[in-house]
Short mmCIF file of C-alpha atoms in Angstrom, two decimals:
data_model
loop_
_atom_site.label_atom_id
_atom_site.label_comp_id
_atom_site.label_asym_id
_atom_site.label_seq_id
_atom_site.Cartn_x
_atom_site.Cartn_y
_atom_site.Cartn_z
CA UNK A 115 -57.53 -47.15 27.80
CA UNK A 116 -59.29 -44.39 30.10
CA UNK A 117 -62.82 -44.55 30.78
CA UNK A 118 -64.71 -41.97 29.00
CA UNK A 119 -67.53 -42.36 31.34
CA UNK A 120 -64.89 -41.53 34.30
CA UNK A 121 -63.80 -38.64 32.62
CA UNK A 122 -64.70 -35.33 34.21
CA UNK A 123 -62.15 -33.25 32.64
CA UNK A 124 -58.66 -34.10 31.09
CA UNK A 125 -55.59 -32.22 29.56
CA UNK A 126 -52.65 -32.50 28.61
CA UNK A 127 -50.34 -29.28 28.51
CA UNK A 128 -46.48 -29.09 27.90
CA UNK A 129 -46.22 -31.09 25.20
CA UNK A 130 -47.34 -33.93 26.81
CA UNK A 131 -47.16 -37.25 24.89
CA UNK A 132 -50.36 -40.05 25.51
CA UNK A 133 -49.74 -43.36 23.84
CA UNK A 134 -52.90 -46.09 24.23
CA UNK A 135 -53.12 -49.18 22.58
CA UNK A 136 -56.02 -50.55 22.43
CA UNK A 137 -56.56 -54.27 20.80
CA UNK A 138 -52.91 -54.49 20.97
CA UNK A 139 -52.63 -52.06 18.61
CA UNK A 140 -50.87 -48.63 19.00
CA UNK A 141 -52.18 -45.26 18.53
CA UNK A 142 -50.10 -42.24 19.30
CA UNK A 143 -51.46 -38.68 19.95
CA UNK A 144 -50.01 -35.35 20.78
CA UNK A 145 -51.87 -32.70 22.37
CA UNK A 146 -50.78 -29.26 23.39
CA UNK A 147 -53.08 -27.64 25.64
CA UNK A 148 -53.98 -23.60 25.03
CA UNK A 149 -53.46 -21.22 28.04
CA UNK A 150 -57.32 -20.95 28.54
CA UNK A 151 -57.26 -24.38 29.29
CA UNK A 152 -54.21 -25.15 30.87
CA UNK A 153 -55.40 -22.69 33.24
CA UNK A 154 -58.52 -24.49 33.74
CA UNK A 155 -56.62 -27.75 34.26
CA UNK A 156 -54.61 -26.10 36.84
CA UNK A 157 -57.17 -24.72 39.00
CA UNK A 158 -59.64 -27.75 38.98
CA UNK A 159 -56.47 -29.82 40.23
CA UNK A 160 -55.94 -27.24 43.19
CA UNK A 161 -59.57 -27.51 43.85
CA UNK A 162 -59.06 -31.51 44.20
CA UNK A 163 -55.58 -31.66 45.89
CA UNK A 164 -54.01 -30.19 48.63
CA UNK A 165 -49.96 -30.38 50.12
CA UNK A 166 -49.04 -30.47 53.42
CA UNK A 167 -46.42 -30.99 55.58
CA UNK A 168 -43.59 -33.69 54.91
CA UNK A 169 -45.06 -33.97 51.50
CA UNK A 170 -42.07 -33.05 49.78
CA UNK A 171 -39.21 -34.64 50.67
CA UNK A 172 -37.03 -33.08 53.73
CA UNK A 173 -33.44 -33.67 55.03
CA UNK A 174 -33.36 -36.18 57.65
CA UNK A 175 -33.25 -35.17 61.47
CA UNK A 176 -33.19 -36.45 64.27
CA UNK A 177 -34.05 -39.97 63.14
CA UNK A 178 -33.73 -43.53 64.49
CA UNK A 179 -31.39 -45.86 62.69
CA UNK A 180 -32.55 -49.34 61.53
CA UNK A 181 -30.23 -51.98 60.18
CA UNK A 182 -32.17 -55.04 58.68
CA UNK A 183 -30.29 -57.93 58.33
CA UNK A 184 -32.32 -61.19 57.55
CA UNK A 185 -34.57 -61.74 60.55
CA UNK A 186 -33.32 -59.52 62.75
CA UNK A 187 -32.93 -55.92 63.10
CA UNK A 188 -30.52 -53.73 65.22
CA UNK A 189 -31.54 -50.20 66.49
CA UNK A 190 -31.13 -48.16 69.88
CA UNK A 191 -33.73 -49.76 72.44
CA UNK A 192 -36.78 -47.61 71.93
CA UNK A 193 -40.51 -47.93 72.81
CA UNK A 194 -42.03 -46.36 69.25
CA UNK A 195 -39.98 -49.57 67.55
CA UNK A 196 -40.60 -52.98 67.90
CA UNK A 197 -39.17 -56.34 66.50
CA UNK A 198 -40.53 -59.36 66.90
CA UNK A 199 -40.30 -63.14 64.78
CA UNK A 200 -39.71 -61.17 61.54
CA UNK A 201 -41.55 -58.07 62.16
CA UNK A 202 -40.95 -54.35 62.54
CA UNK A 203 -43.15 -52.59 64.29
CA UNK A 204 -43.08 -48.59 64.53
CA UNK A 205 -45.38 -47.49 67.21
CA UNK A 206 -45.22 -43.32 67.23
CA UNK A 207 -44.70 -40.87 64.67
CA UNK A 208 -40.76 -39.75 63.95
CA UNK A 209 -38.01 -40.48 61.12
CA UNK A 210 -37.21 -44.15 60.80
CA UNK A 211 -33.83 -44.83 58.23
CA UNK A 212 -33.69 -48.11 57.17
CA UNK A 213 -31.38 -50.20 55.40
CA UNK A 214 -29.84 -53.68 54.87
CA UNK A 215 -32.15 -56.39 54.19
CA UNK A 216 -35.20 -58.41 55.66
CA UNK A 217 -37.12 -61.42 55.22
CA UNK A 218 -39.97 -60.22 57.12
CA UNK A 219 -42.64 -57.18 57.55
CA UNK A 220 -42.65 -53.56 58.37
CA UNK A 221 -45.54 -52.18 59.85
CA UNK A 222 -46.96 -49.03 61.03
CA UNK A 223 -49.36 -49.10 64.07
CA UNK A 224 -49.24 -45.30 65.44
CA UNK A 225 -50.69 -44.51 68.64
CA UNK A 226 -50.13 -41.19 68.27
CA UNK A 227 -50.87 -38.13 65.41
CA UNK A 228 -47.53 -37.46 64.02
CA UNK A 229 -46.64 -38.63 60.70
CA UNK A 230 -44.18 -41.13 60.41
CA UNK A 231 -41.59 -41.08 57.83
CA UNK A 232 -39.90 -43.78 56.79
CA UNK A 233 -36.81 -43.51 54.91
CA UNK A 234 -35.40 -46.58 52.59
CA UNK A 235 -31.85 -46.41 52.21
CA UNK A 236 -30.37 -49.16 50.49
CA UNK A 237 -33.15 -51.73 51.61
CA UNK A 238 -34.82 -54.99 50.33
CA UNK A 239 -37.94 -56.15 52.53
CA UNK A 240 -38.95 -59.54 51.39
CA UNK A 241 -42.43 -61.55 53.08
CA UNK A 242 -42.95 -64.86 52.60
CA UNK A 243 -46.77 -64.51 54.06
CA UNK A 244 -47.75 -60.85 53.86
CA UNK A 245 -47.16 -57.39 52.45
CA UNK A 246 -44.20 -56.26 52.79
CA UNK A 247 -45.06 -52.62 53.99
CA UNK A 248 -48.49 -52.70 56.55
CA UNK A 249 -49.72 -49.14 57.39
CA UNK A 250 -52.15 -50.45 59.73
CA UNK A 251 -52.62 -47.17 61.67
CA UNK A 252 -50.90 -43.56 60.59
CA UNK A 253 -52.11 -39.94 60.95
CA UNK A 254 -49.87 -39.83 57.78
CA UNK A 255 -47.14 -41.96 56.43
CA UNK A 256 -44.36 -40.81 54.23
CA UNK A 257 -41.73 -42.93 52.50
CA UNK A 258 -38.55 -41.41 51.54
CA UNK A 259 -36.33 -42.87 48.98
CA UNK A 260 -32.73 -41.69 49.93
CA UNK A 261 -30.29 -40.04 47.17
CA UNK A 262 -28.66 -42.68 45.21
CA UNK A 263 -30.41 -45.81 47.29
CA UNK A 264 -31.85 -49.03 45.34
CA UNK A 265 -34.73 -50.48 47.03
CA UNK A 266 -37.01 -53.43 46.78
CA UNK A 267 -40.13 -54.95 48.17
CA UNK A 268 -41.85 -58.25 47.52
CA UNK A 269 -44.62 -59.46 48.78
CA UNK A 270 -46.31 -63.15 49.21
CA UNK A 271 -47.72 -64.70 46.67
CA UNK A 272 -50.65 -65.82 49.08
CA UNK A 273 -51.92 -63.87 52.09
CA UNK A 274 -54.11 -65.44 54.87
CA UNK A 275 -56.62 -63.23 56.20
CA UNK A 276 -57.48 -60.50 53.55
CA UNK A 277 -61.32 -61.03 53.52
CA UNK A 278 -61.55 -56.88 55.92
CA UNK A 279 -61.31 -54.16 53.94
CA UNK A 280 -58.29 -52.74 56.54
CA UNK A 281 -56.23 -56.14 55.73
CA UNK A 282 -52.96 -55.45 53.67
CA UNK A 283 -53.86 -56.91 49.86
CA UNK A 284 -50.43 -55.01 48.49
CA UNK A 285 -46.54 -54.52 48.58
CA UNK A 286 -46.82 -51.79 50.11
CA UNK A 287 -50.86 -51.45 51.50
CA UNK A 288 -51.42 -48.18 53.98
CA UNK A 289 -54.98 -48.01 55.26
CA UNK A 290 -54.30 -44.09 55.51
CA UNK A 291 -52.69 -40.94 53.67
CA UNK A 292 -49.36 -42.28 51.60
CA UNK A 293 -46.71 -40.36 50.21
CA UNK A 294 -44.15 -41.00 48.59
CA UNK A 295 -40.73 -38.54 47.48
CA UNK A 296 -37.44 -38.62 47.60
CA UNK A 297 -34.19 -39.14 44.42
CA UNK A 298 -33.89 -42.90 45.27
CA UNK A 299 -35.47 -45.78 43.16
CA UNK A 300 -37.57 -48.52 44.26
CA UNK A 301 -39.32 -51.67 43.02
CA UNK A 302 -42.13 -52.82 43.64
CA UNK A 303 -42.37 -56.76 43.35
CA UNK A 304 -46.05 -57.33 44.21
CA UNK A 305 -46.76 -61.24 43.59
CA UNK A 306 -50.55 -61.27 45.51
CA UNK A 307 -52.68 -58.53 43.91
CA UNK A 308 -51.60 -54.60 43.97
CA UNK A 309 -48.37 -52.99 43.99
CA UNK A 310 -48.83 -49.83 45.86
CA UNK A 311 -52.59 -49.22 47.61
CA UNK A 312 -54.10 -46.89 49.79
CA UNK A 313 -57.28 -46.40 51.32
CA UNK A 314 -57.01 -42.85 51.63
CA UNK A 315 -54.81 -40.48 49.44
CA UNK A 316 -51.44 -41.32 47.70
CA UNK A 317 -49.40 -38.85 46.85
CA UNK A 318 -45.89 -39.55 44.52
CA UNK A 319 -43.93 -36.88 44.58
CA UNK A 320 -40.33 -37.82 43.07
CA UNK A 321 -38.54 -40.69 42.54
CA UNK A 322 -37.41 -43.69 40.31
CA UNK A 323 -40.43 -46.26 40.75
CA UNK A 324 -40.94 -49.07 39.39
CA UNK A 325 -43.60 -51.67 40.12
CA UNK A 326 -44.70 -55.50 38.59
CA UNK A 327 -48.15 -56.43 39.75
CA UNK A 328 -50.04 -59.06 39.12
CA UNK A 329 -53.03 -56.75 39.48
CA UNK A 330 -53.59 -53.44 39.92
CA UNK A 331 -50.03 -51.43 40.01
CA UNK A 332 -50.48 -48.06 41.40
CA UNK A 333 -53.91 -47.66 43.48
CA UNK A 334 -55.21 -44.50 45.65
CA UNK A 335 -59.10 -45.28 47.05
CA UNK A 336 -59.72 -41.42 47.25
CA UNK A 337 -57.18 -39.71 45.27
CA UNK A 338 -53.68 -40.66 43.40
CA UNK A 339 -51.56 -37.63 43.17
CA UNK A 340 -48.14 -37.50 40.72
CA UNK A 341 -46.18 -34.20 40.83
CA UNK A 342 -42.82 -35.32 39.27
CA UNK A 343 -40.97 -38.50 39.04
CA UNK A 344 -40.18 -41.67 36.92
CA UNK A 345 -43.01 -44.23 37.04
CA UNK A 346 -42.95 -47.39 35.35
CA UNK A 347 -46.05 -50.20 35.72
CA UNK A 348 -46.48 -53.64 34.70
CA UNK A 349 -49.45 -54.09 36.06
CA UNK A 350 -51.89 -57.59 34.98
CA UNK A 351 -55.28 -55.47 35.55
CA UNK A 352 -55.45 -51.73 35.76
CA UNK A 353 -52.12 -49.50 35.80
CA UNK A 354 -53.89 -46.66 37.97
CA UNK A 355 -57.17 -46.66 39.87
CA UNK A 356 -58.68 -44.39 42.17
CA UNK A 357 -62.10 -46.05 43.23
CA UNK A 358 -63.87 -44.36 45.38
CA UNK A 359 -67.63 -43.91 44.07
CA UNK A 360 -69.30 -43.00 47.48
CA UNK A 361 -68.31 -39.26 47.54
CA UNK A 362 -68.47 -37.42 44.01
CA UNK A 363 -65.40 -35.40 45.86
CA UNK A 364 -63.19 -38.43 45.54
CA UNK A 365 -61.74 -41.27 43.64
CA UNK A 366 -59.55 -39.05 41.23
CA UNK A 367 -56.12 -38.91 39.66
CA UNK A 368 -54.06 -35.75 39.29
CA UNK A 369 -50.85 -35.66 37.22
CA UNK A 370 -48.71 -32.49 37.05
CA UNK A 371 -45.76 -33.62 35.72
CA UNK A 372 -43.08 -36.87 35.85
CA UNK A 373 -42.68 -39.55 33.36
CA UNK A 374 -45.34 -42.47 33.27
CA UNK A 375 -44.45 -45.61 31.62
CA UNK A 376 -48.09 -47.60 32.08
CA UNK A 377 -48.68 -51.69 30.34
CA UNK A 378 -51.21 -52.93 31.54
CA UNK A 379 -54.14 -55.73 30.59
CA UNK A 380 -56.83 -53.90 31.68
CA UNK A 381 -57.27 -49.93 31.97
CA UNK A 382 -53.96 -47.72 32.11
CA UNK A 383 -55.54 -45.38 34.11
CA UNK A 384 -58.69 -45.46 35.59
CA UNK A 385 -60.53 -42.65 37.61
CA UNK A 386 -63.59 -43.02 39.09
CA UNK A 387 -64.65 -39.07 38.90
CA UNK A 388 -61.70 -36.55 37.27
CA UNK A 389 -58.73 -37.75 35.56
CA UNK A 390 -56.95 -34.16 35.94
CA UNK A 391 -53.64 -33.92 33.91
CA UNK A 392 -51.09 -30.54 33.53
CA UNK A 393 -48.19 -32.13 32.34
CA UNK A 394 -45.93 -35.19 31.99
CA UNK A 395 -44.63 -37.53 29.45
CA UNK A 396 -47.40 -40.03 29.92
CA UNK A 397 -47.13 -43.57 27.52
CA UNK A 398 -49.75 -45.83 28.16
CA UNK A 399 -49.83 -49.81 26.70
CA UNK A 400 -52.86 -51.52 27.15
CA UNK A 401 -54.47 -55.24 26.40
CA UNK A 402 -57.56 -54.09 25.05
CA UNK A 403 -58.91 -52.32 27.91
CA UNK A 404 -62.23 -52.44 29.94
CA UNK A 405 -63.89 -54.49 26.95
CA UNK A 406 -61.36 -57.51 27.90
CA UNK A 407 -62.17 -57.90 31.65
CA UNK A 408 -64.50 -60.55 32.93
CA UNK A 409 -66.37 -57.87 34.62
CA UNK A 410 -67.06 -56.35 31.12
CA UNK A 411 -71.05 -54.94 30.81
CA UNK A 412 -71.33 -54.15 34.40
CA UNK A 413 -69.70 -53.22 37.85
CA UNK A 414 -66.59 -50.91 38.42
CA UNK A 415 -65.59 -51.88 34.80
CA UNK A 416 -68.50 -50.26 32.77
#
């Protein structure tokens, strides 16, 4: 169910299916949006999101190679990477390609204001104590998912330390701007609380994604941005949430296309100011919605 209190304007153009059930009950609409208002859809979501660089998904150059294997990790002696007990550390912004598989944690910690890309190809990152992906520090991160790569992340199903804000509390948890593109799949295994959070702006732009959360799936504290892609979320709270209700500028979702497979127990997408959407296939199954949660009557939930 989507908040009709958090919507500031929604449509749905090119034939774009919406299925909610609320009450465990199905309801399926259709809704074709007019020109006019397609038009209206489109410019409000330019007004509210904004490309840039490495966004889309580019051919690798000039990148270092990473080969995981358990708890270790082989790559060409470099200062912007680290390794150490389990983790991988990548100091300075560049193209990282990883593969292989590790029992362990990859973290960003930039020191510098390049993005940092970080290409999965063919990888499985599993943490027995953390996320599995830690953008601690990043002008911008990117993830690409290679052509015709499977990927997975897991994280723990406990975390010590997650009381600060900046703390990882996902799979894959980025204090700053996230984006994701590329052909590749992934899934997300997150066993703590989110799947896929960021404090700033997340941005999907392709890919096969899947993600299993035990809360929240997808979650973007300014803005979640979907351009294309296949998105599936089993998510035990909300399926999509963008939070942010200090600045009236922020905390919305923008769909322009992609396929979104949401069930969730709680919302299956939630926006705290504009739920903006131009197109997509967009089926949503939820457990009864905002009227379910313990936090029904008051707080984030309404």
């Amino acid at each position: 169910m989507i908040h009709k209190n958090m919507f500031k304007m929604a449509s749905v153009a090119l034939s774009a299916s919406l299925l909610f059930a609320c009450s465990n009950s199905d309801l399926e609409e259709t809704a074709e949006a007019s020109s006019p208002a397609q038009e209206i859809v489109e410019s409000a979501i330019d007004s509210v999101l904004t490309y840039t660089a490495g966004d889309e998904y580019e051919e690798i150059e000039n990148a270092e190679t990473i080969e995981l294997s358990g708890t270790e990790a082989d790559y060409a002696s470099s200062a912007a990477v680290l390794f150490e007990e389990g983790t991988l550390t990548i100091k300075a912004g560049g193209t990282y390609v990883l593969s292989g598989s590790l029992d362990g944690q990859v973290v960003v910690d930039s020191e510098d204001d390049n993005p940092v890309r970080i290409v999965l190809d063919g990888v499985s990152i599993q943490s027995s104590e953390t996320s599995a992906i830690f953008v601690e520090k990043a002008e911008k991160t990117i993830i690409s998912l290679e052509e015709g790569s499977e990927n997975r992340v897991a994280d723990a199903a406990n975390y010590s330390g997650t009381d600060d804000s900046d703390e990882p509390n996902a799979a894959i948890f980025s204090n700053d701007d996230l984006t994701i593109n590329g052909s590749g799949s992934l899934t997300v295994n997150a066993n703590y609380n989110n799947g896929i959070d960021s404090n700033d702006d997340l941005k999907i732009i392709s890919g096969n994604i899947t993600v299993n959360a035990v809360n929240d799936g997808i979650k973007g504290r300014d803005s979640i941005a979907v351009k294309d892609g296949v998105i599936t979320i089993n998510a035990g709270a909300d399926g999509m949430q963008s939070n942010n209700d200090e600045n009236m500028e922020r905390g919305s979702i923008a769909i322009e296309g992609g396929t979104l497979n949401i069930s969730a127990e709680l919302d299956g997408i939630q926006a705290e100011t504009s739920l903006l959407i131009s197109g997509g296939d967009i089926n949503i199954t939820t457990g009864g919605g905002s009227g379910n949660s313990s936090m029904a009557g008051g707080g984030m939930w309404g």
